[in-house]
GROMACS .gro file of C-alpha atoms in nm:
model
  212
    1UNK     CA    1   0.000   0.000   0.000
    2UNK     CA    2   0.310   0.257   0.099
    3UNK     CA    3   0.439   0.184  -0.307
    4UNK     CA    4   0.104   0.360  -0.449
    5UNK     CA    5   0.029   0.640  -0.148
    6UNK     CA    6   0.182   0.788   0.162
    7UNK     CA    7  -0.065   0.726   0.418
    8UNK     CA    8   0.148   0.955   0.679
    9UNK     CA    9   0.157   1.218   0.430
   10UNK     CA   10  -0.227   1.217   0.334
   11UNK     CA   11  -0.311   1.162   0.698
   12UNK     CA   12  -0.124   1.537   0.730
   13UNK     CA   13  -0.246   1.680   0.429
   14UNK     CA   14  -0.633   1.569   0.499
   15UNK     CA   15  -0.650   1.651   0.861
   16UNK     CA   16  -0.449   2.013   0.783
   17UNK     CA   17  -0.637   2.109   0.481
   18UNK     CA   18  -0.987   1.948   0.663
   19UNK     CA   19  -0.940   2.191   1.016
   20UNK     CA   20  -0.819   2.547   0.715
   21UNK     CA   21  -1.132   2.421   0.477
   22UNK     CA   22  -1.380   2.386   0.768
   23UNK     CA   23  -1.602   2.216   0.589
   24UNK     CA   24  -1.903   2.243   0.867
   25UNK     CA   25  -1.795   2.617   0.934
   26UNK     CA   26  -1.904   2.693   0.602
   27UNK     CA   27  -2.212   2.614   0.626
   28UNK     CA   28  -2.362   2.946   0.819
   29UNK     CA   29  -2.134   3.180   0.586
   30UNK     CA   30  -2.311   2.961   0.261
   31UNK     CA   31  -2.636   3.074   0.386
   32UNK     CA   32  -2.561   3.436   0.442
   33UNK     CA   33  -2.417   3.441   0.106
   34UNK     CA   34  -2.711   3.222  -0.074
   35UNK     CA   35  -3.023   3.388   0.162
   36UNK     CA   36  -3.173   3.538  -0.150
   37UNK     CA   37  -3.168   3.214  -0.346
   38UNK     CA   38  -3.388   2.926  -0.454
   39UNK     CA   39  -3.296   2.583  -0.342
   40UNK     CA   40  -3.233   2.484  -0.720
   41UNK     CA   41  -2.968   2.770  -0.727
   42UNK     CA   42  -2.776   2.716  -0.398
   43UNK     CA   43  -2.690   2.346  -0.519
   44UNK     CA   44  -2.541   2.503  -0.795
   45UNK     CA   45  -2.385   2.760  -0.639
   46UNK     CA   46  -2.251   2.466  -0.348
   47UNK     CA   47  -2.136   2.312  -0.691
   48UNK     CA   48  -1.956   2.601  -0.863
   49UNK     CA   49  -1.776   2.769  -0.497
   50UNK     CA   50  -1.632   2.351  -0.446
   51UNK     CA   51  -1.541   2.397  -0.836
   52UNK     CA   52  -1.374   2.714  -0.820
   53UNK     CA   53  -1.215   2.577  -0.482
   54UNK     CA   54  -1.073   2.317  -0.628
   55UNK     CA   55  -0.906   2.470  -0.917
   56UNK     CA   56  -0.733   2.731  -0.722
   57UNK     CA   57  -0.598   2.458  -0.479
   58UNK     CA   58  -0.448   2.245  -0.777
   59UNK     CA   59  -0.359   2.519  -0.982
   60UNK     CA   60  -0.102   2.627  -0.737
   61UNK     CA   61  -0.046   2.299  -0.601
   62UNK     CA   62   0.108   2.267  -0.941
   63UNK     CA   63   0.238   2.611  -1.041
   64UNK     CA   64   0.225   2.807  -0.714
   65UNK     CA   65   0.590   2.811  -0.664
   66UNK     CA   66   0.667   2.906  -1.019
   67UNK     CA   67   0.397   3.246  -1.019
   68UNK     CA   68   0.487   3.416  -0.685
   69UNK     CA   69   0.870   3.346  -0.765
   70UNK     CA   70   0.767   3.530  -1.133
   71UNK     CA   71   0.564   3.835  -0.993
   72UNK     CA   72   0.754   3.825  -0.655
   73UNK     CA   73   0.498   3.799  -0.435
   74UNK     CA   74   0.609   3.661  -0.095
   75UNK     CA   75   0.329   3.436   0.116
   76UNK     CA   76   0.257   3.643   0.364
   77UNK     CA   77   0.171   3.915   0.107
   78UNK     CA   78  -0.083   3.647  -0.019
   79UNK     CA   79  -0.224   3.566   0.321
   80UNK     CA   80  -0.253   3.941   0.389
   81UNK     CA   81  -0.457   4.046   0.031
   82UNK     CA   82  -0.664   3.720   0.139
   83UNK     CA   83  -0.712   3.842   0.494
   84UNK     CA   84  -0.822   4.193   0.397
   85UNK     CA   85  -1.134   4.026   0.124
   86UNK     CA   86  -1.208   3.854   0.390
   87UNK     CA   87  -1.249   4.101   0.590
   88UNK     CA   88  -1.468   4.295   0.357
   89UNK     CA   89  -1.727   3.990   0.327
   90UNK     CA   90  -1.726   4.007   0.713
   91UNK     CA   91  -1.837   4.352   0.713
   92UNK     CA   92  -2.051   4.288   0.442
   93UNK     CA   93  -2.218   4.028   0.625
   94UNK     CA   94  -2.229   4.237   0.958
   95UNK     CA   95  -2.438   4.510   0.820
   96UNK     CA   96  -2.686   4.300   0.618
   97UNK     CA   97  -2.517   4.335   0.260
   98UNK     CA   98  -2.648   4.045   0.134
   99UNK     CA   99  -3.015   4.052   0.279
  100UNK     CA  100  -3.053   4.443   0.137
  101UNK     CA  101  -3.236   4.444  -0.137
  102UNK     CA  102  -3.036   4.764  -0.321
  103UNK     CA  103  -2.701   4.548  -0.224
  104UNK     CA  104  -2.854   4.257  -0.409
  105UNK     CA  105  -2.940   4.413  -0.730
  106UNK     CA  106  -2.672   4.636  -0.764
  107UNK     CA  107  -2.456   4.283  -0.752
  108UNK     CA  108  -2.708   4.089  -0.974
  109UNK     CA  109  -2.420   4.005  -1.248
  110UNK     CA  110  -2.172   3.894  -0.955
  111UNK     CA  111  -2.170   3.536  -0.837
  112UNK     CA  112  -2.077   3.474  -0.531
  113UNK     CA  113  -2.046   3.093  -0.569
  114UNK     CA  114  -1.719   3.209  -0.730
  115UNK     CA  115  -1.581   3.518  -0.501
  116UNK     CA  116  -1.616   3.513  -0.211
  117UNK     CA  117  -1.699   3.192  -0.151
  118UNK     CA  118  -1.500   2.972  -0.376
  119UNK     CA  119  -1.193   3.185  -0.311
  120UNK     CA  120  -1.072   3.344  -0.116
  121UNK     CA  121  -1.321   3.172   0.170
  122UNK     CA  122  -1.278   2.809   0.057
  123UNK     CA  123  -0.963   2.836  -0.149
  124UNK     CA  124  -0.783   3.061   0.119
  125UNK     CA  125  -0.417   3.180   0.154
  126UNK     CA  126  -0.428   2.910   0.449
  127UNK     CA  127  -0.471   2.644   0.205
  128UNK     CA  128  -0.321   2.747  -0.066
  129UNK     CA  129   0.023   2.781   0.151
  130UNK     CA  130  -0.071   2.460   0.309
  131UNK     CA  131  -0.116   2.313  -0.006
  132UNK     CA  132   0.215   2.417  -0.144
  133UNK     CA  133   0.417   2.345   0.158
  134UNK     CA  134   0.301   1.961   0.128
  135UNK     CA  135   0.333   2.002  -0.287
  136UNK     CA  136   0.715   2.094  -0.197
  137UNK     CA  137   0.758   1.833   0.143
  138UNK     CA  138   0.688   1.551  -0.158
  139UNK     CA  139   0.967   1.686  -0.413
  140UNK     CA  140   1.239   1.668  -0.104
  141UNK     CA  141   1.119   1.289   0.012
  142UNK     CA  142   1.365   0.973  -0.104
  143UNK     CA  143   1.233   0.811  -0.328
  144UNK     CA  144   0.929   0.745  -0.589
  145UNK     CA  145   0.724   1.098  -0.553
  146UNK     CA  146   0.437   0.888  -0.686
  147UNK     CA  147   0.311   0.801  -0.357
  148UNK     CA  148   0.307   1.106  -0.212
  149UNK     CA  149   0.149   1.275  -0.524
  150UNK     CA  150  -0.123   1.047  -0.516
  151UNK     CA  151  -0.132   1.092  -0.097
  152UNK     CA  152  -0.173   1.500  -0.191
  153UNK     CA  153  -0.423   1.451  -0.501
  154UNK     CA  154  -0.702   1.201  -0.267
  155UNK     CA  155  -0.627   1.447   0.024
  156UNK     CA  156  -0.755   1.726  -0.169
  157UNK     CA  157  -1.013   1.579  -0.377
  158UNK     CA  158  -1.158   1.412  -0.017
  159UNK     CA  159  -1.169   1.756   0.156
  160UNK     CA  160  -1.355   1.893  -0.124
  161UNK     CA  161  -1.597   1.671  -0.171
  162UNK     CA  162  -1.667   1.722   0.197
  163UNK     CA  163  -1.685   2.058   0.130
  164UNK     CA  164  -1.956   2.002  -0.123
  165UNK     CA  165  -2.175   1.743   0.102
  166UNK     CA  166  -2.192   2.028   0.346
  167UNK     CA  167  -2.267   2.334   0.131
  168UNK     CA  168  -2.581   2.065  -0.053
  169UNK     CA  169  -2.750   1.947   0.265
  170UNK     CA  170  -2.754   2.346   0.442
  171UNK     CA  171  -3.084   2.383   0.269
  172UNK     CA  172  -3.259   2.102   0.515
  173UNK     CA  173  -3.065   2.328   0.780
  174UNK     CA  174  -3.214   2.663   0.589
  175UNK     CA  175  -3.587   2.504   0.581
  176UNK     CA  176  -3.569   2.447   0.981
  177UNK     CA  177  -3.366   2.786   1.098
  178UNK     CA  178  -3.617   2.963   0.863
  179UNK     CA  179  -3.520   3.364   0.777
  180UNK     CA  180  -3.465   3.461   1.124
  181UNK     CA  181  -3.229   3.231   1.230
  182UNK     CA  182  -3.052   3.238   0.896
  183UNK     CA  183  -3.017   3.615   1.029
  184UNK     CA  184  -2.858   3.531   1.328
  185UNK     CA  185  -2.624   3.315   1.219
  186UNK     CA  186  -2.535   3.575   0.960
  187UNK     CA  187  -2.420   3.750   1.196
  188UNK     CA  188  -2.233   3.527   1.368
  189UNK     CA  189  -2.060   3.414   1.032
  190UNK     CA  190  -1.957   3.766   1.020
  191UNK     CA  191  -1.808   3.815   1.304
  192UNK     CA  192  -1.627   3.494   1.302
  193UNK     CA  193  -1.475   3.542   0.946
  194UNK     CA  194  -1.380   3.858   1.056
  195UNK     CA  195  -1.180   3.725   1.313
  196UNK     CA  196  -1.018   3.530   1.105
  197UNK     CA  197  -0.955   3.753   0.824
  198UNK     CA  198  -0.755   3.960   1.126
  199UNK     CA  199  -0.563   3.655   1.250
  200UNK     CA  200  -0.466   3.591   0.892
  201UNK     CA  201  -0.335   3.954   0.855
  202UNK     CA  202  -0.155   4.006   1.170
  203UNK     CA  203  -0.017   3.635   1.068
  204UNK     CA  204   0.148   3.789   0.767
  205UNK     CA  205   0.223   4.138   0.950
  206UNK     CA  206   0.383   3.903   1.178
  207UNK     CA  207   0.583   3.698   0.866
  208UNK     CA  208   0.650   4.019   0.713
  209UNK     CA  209   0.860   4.148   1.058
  210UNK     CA  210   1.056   3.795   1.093
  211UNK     CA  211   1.175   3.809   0.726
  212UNK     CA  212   1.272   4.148   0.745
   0.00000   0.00000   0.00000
């Protein structure tokens, strides 16, 4: 079994990416962000944000090294520009962005299946470094890097599609919270993500000061 995957390294990469992903914690932010829409459209929407998700994580699982190092961008600059959009959606959230009815139309061509919630909620800087870190642990191991390639690839693919099982069964919790508890928990959502769109800045402020 150890000649076709790593089970040490998936172990790591699952349980990492699993507790950064959160795939439960999503689930009150999903139904801030989907409030105004029908059930048909928040499957797709769970859908399209594990889609988008999961091509951010691969795409610089595979090529993340090679852009930063070509537009030298450090990762603590990433987790900062992803801690400050986060940070917006919080305060979005907070004052009832997404239940206003002005807020709504004037973002009728926006999707936010694809931003915020696909990246950079989902598809984070916390991932996306996490991601990369185990992408590079697997170059540097003796040996075939098959079995820690395929360890990384069923890591990722399992988080997501745990991602996606949440996200498609929050309607049932939609239909029993009803509006006014998909209110509250807005604004819980928002005050959590806000926290951790701070911790993620003051993470990279904190970067930023040890590398300088």
């Amino acid at each position: 079994m150890s000649s076709v995957i790593d089970m040490t390294l998936f172990t790591q990469a699952f349980v990492t990416l699993f507790v950064i992903m959160d795939p439960p914690g999503t689930i009150p932010v999903f139904l801030a962000l989907t409030s105004t829409m029908g059930a048909k459209q928040r499957k797709r929407a769970a859908l399209q944000a594990v889609g988008v998700a999961f091509g951010v994580i691969v795409s610089f699982a595979l090529f993340g090294q090679q852009l930063l190092a070509y537009m030298g961008i450090s990762l603590p600059a990433l987790q900062a520009a992803g801690g400050l959009l986060l940070l917006i959606v919080a305060m979005q959230l907070l004052t009832g962005h997404f239940e206003n009815g002005e807020a709504t139309a004037a973002t009728a061509g926006a999707n936010v299946a694809l931003v915020p919630l696909g990246t950079p909620l989902l598809a984070g800087p916390g991932a996306i470094v996490a991601t990369m870190v185990f992408v590079q642990q697997a170059h540097t191991t003796d040996g075939s890097w098959v079995p820690s390639a395929v360890a990384i690839t069923v890591a990722i693919v399992l988080v997501h599609v745990c991602l996606y099982l949440a996200m498609r069964f929050a309607d049932a919790l939609h239909r029993v919270l009803r509006d006014s508890g998909v209110t509250l928990i807005t604004r819980i959502a928002g005050i959590l993500l806000a926290a951790i769109a701070v911790q993620h800045i003051a993470d990279a402020v904190v970067e930023f000061v040890q590398t300088a």
